[in-house]
XYZ file of N, CA, C and O in Angstrom:
612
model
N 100.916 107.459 115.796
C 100.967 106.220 115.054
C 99.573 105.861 114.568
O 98.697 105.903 115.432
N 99.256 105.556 113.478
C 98.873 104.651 112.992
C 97.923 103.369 112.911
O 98.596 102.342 112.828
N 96.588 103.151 112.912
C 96.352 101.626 113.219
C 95.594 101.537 112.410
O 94.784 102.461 112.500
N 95.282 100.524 111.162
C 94.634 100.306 110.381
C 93.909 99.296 110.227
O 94.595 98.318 109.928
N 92.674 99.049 110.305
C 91.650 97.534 110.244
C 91.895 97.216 108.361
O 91.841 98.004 107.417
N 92.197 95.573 108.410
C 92.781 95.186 107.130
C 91.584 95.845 106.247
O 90.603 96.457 106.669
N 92.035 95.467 104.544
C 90.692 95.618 103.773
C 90.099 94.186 103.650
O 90.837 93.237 103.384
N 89.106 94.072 103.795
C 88.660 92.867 102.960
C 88.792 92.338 101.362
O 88.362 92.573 100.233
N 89.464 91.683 101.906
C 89.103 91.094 100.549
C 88.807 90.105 99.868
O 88.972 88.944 100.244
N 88.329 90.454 98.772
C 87.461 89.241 98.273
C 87.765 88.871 96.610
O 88.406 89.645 95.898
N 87.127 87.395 96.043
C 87.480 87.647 94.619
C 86.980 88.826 93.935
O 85.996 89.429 94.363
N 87.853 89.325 92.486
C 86.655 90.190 91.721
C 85.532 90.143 91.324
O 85.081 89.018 91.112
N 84.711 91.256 91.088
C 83.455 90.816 90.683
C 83.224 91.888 89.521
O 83.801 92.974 89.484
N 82.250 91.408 88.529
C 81.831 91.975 87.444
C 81.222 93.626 88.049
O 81.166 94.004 89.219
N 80.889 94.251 87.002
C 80.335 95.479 87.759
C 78.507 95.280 87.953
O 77.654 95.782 88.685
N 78.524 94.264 86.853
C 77.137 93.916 87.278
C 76.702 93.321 88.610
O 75.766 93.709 89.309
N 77.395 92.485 88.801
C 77.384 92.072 90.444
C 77.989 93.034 91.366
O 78.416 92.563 92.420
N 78.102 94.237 91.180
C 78.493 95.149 92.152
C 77.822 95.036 93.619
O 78.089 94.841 94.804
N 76.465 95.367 92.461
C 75.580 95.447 94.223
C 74.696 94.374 95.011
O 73.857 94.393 95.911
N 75.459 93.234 94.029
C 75.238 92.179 95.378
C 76.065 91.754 96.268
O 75.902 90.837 97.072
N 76.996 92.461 96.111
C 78.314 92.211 96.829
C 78.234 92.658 98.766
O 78.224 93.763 99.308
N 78.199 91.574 99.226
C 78.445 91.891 100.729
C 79.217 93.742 101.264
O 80.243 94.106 100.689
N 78.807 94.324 101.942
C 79.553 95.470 102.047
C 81.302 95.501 102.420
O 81.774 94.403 102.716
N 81.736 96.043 102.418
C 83.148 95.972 102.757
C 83.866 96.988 103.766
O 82.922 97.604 104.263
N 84.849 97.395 104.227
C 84.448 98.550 105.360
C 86.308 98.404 105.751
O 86.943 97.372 105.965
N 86.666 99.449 105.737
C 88.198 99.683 106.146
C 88.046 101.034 107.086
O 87.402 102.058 106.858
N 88.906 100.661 108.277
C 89.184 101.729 109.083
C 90.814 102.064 109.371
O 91.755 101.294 109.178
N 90.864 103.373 109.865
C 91.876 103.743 110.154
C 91.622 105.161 111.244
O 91.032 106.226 111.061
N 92.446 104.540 112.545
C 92.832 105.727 113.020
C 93.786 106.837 113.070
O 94.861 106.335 112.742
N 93.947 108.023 113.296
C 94.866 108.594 113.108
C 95.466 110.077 114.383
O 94.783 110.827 115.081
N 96.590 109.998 114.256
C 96.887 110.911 115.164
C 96.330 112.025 114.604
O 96.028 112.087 113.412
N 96.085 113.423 115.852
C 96.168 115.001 115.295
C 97.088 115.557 114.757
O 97.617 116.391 115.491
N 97.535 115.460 113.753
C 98.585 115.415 112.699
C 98.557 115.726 111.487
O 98.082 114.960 110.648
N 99.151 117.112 111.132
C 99.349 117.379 109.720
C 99.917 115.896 108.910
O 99.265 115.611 107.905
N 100.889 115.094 109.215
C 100.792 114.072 108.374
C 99.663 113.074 108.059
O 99.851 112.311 107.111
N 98.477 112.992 108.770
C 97.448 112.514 108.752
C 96.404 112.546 107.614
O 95.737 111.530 107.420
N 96.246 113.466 106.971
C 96.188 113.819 105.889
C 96.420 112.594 104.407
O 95.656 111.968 103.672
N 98.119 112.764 104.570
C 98.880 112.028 103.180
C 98.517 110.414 104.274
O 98.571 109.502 103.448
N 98.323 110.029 105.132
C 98.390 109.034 105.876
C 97.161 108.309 105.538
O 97.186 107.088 105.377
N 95.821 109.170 105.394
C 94.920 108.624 105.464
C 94.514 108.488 103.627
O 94.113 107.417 103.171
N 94.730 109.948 102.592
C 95.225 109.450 101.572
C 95.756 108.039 100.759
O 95.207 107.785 99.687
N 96.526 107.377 101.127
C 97.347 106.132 101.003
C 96.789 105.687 101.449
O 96.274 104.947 100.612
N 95.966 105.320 103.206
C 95.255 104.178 102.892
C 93.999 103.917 102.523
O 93.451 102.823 102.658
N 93.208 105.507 101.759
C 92.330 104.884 100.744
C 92.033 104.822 99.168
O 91.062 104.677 98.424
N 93.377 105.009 99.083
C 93.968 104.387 97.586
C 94.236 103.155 97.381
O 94.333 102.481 96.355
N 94.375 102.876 98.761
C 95.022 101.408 98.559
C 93.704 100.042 99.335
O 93.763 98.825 99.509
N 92.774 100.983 99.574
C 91.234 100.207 99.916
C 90.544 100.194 98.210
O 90.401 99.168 97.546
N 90.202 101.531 97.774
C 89.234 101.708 96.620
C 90.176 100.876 95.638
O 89.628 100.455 94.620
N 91.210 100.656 95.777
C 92.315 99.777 94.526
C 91.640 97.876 94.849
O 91.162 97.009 94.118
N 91.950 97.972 96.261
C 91.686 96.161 96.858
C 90.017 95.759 96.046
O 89.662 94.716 95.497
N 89.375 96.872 96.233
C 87.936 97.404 95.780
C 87.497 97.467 94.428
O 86.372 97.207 94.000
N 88.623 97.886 93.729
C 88.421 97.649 92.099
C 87.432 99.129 92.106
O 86.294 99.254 91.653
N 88.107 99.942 92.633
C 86.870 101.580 92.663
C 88.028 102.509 92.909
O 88.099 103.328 93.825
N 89.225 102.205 91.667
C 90.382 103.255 91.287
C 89.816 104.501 90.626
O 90.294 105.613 90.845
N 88.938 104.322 89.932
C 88.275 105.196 89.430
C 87.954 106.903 90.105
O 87.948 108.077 89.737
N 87.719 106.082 91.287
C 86.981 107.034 92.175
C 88.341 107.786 92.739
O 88.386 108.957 93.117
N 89.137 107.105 92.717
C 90.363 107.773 93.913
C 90.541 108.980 93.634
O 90.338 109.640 94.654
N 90.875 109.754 92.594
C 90.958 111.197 92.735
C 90.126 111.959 93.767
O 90.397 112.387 94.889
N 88.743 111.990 92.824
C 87.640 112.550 94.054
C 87.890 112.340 95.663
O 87.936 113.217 96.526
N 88.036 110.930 95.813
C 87.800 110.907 97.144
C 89.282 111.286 97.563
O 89.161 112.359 98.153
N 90.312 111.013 97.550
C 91.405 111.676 97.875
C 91.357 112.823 98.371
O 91.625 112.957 99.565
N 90.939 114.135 97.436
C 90.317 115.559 97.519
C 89.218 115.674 98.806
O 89.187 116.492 99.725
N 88.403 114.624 98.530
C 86.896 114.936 100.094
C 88.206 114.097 101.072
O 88.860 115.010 101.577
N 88.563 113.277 101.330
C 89.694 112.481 102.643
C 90.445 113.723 102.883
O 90.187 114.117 104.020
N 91.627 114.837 102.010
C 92.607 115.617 102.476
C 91.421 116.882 102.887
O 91.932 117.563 103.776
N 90.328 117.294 102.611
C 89.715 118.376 103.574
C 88.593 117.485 104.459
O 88.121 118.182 105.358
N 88.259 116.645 104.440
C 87.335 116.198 105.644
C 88.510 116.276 106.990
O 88.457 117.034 107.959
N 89.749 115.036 106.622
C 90.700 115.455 107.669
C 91.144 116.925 108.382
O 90.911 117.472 109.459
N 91.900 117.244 107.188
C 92.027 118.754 107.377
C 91.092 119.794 108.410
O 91.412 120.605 109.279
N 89.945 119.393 107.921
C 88.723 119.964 108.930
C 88.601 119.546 110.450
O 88.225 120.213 111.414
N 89.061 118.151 110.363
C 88.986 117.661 111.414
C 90.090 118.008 112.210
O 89.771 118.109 113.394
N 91.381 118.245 111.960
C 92.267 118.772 112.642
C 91.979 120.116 112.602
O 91.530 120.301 113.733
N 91.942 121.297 111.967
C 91.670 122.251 112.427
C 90.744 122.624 113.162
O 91.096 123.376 114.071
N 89.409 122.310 113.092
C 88.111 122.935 113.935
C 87.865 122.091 115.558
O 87.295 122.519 116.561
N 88.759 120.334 115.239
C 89.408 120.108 116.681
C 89.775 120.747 117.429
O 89.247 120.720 118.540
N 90.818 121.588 117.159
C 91.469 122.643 117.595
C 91.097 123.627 118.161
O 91.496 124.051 119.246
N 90.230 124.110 117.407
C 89.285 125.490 118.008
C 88.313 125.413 119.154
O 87.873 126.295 119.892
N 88.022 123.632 119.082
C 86.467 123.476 120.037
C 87.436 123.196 121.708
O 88.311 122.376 121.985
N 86.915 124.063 122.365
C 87.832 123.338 123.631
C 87.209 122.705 124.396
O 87.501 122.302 125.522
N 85.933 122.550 123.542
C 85.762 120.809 124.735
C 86.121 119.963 124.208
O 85.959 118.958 124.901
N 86.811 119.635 122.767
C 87.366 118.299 122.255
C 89.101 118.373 123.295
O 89.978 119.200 123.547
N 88.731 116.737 123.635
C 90.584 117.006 124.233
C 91.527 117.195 123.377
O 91.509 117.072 122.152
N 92.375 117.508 124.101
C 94.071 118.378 123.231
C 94.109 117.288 122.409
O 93.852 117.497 121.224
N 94.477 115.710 122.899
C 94.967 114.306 122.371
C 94.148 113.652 121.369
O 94.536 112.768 120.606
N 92.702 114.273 121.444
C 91.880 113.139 120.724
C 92.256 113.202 118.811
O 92.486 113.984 117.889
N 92.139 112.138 119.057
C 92.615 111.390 117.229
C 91.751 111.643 116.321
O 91.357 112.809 116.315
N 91.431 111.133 115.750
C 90.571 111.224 114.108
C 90.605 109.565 113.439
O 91.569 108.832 113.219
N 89.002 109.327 113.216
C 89.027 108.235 112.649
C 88.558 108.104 111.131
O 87.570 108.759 110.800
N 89.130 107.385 110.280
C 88.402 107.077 109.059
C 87.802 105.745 108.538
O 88.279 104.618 108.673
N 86.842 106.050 108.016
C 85.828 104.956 108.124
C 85.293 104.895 106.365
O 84.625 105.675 105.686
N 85.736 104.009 106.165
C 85.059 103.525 104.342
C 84.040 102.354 104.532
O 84.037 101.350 105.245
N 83.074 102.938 103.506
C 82.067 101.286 103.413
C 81.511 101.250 102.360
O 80.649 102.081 102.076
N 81.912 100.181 101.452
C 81.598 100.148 100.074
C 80.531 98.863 100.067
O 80.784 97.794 100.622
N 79.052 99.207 99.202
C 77.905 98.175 99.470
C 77.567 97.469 98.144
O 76.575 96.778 97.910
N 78.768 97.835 97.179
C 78.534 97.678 96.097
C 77.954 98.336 95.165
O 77.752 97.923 94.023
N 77.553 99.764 95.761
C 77.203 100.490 94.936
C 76.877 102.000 95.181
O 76.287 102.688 94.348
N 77.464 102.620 96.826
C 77.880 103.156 97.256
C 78.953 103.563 98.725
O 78.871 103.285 99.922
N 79.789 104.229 98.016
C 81.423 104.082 98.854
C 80.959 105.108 99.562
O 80.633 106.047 98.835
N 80.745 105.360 101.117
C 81.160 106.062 102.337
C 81.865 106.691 102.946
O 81.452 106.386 104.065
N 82.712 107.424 103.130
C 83.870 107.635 103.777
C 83.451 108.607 104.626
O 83.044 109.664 104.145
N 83.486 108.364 106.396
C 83.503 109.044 107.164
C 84.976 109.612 107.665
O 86.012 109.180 107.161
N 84.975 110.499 108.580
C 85.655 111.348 109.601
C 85.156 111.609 110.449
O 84.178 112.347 110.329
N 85.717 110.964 112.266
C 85.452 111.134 112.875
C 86.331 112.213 113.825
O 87.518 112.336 113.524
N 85.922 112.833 114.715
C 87.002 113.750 115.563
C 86.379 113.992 117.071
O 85.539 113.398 117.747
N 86.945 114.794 117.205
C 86.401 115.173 118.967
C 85.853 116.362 119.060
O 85.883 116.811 120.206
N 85.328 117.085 118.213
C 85.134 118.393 118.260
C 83.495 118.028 117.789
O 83.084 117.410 116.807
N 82.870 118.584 118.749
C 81.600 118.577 118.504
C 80.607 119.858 117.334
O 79.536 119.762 116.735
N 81.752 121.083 117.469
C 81.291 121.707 116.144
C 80.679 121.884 114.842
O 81.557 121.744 113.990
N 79.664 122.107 114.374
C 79.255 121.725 113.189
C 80.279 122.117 112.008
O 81.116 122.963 112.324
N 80.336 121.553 110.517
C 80.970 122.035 109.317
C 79.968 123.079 108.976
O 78.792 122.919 108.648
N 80.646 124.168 109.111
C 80.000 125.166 107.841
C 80.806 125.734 106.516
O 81.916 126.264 106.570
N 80.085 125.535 105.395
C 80.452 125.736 104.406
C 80.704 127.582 104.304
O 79.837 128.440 104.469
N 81.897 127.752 104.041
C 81.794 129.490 104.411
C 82.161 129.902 102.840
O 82.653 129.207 101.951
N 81.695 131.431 102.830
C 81.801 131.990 101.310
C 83.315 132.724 101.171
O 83.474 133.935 101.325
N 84.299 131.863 100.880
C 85.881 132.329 100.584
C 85.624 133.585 99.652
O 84.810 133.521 98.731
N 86.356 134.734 99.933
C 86.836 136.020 99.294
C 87.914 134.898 97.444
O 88.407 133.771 97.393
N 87.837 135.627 96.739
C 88.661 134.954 95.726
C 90.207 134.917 96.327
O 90.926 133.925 96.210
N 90.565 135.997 96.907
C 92.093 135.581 97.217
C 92.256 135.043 98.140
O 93.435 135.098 98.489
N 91.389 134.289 99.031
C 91.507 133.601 100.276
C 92.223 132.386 100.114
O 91.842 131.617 99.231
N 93.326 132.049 100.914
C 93.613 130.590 100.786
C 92.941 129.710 101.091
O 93.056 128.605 100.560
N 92.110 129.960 101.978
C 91.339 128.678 102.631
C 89.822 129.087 102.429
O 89.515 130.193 101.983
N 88.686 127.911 102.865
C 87.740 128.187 103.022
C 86.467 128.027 102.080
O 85.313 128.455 102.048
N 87.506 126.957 101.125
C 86.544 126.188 100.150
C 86.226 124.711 99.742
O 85.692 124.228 98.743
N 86.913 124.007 101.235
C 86.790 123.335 101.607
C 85.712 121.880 101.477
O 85.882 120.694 101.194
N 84.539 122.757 101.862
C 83.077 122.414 102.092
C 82.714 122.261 100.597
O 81.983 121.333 100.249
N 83.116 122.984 99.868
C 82.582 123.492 99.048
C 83.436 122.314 97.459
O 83.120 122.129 96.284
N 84.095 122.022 97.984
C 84.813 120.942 97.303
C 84.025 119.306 97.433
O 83.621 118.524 96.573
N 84.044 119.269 98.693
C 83.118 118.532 99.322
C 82.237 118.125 98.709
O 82.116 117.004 98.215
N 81.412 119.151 98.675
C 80.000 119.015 98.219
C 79.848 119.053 96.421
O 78.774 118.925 95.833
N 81.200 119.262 95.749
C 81.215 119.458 94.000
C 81.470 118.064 93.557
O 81.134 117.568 92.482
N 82.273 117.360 94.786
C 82.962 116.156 94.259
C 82.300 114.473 94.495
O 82.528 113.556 93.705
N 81.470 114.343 95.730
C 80.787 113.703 96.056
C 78.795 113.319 95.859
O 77.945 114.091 95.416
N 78.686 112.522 96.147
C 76.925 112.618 95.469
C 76.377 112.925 96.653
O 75.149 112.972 96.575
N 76.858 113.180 97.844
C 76.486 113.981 98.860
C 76.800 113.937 100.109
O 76.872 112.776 100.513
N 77.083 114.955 101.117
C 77.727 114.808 101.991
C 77.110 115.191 103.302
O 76.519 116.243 103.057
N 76.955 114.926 104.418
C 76.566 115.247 106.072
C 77.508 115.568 107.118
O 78.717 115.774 107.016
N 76.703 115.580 108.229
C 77.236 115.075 109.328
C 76.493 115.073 110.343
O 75.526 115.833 110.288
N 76.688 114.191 111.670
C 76.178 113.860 112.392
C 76.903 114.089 114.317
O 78.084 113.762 114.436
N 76.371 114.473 115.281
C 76.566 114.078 116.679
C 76.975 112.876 116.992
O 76.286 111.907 116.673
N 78.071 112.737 117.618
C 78.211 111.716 118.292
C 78.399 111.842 119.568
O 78.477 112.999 119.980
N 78.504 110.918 120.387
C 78.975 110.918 122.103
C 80.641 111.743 122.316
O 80.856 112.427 123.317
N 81.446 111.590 121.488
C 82.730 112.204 121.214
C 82.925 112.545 120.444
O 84.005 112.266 119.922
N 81.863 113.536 119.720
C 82.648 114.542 119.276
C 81.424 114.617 117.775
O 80.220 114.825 117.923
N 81.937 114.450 116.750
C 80.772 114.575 115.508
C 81.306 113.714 114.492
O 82.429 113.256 114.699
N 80.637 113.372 113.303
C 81.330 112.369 112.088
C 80.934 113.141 110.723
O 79.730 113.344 110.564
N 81.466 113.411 110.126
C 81.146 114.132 108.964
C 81.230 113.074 107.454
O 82.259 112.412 107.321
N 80.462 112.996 106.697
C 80.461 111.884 105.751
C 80.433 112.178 104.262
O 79.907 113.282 104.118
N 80.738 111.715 103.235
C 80.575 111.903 101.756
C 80.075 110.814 101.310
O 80.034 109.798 102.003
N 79.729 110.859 100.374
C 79.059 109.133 99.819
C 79.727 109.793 97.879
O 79.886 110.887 97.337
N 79.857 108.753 97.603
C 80.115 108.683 96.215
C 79.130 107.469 95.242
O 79.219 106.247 95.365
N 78.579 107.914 94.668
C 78.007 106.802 93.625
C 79.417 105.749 92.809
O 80.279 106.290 92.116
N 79.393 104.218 93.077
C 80.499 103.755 92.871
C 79.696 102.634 91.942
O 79.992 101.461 92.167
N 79.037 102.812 91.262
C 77.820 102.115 90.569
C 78.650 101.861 88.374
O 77.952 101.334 87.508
């Protein structure tokens, strides 16, 4: 299941006043779950919309279905992340750049790997990094957070 921190919201604002705009910040947790994915999808279509940063939704849609994705698979592989642990998503828009983390339990780093052309998988990273103005990640106490930022300017 499911738990989602509301979006904020606030009146509209011009784009000129973008970036004086207080930050804004939507979370969602999520089970280890192939539906997690289309789950977390929807609810940040329906943040960057509250946000007036529809614009952006394609892109980030694309970095949300493989940041997750990543996060459930390489969860998987690390066996010191527990069997149960969830995945969190984390948006923060400052008015003039949108955030979107992934959190998981797998302490593993992302590596961007060089896919064969007929490979199904394994370009992941690499999407990542075409679609966003730049992307990380970081250690945490449980596990690691991997991040994209988008220019929303």
């Amino acid at each position: 299941m499911s738990t989602a921190t509301p979006v904020k919201s606030e009146p509209a604002r011009t784009d000129e006043s973008r970036a004086a705009e207080p930050p804004r910040t939507a979370s969602l947790d999520l089970p280890a779950s192939p539906q997690s994915a289309r789950a977390a999808r929807c609810f940040a279509t329906a943040a960057l919309a509250e946000w007036r940063l529809s614009d952006l939704s394609d892109d980030v849609d694309v970095v949300i279905s493989e940041l997750i994705t990543n996060a459930l698979l390489h969860a998987r592989a690390d066996r010191r992340a527990a069997a149960d642990a969830g995945i969190r998503l984390d948006l923060e828009y400052d008015g003039g750049t949108l955030i979107c983390r992934v959190a998981d339990g797998s302490a593993l780093p992302p590596a961007p790997e060089q896919a064969v052309d007929t490979a199904e998988s394994g370009r992941g990273l690499l999407l990542v990094d075409a679609l966003s103005a730049a992307w990380g990640w970081s250690h945490e106490p449980s596990g690691k957070v991997v991040w994209a930022s988008f220019d929303a300017r």
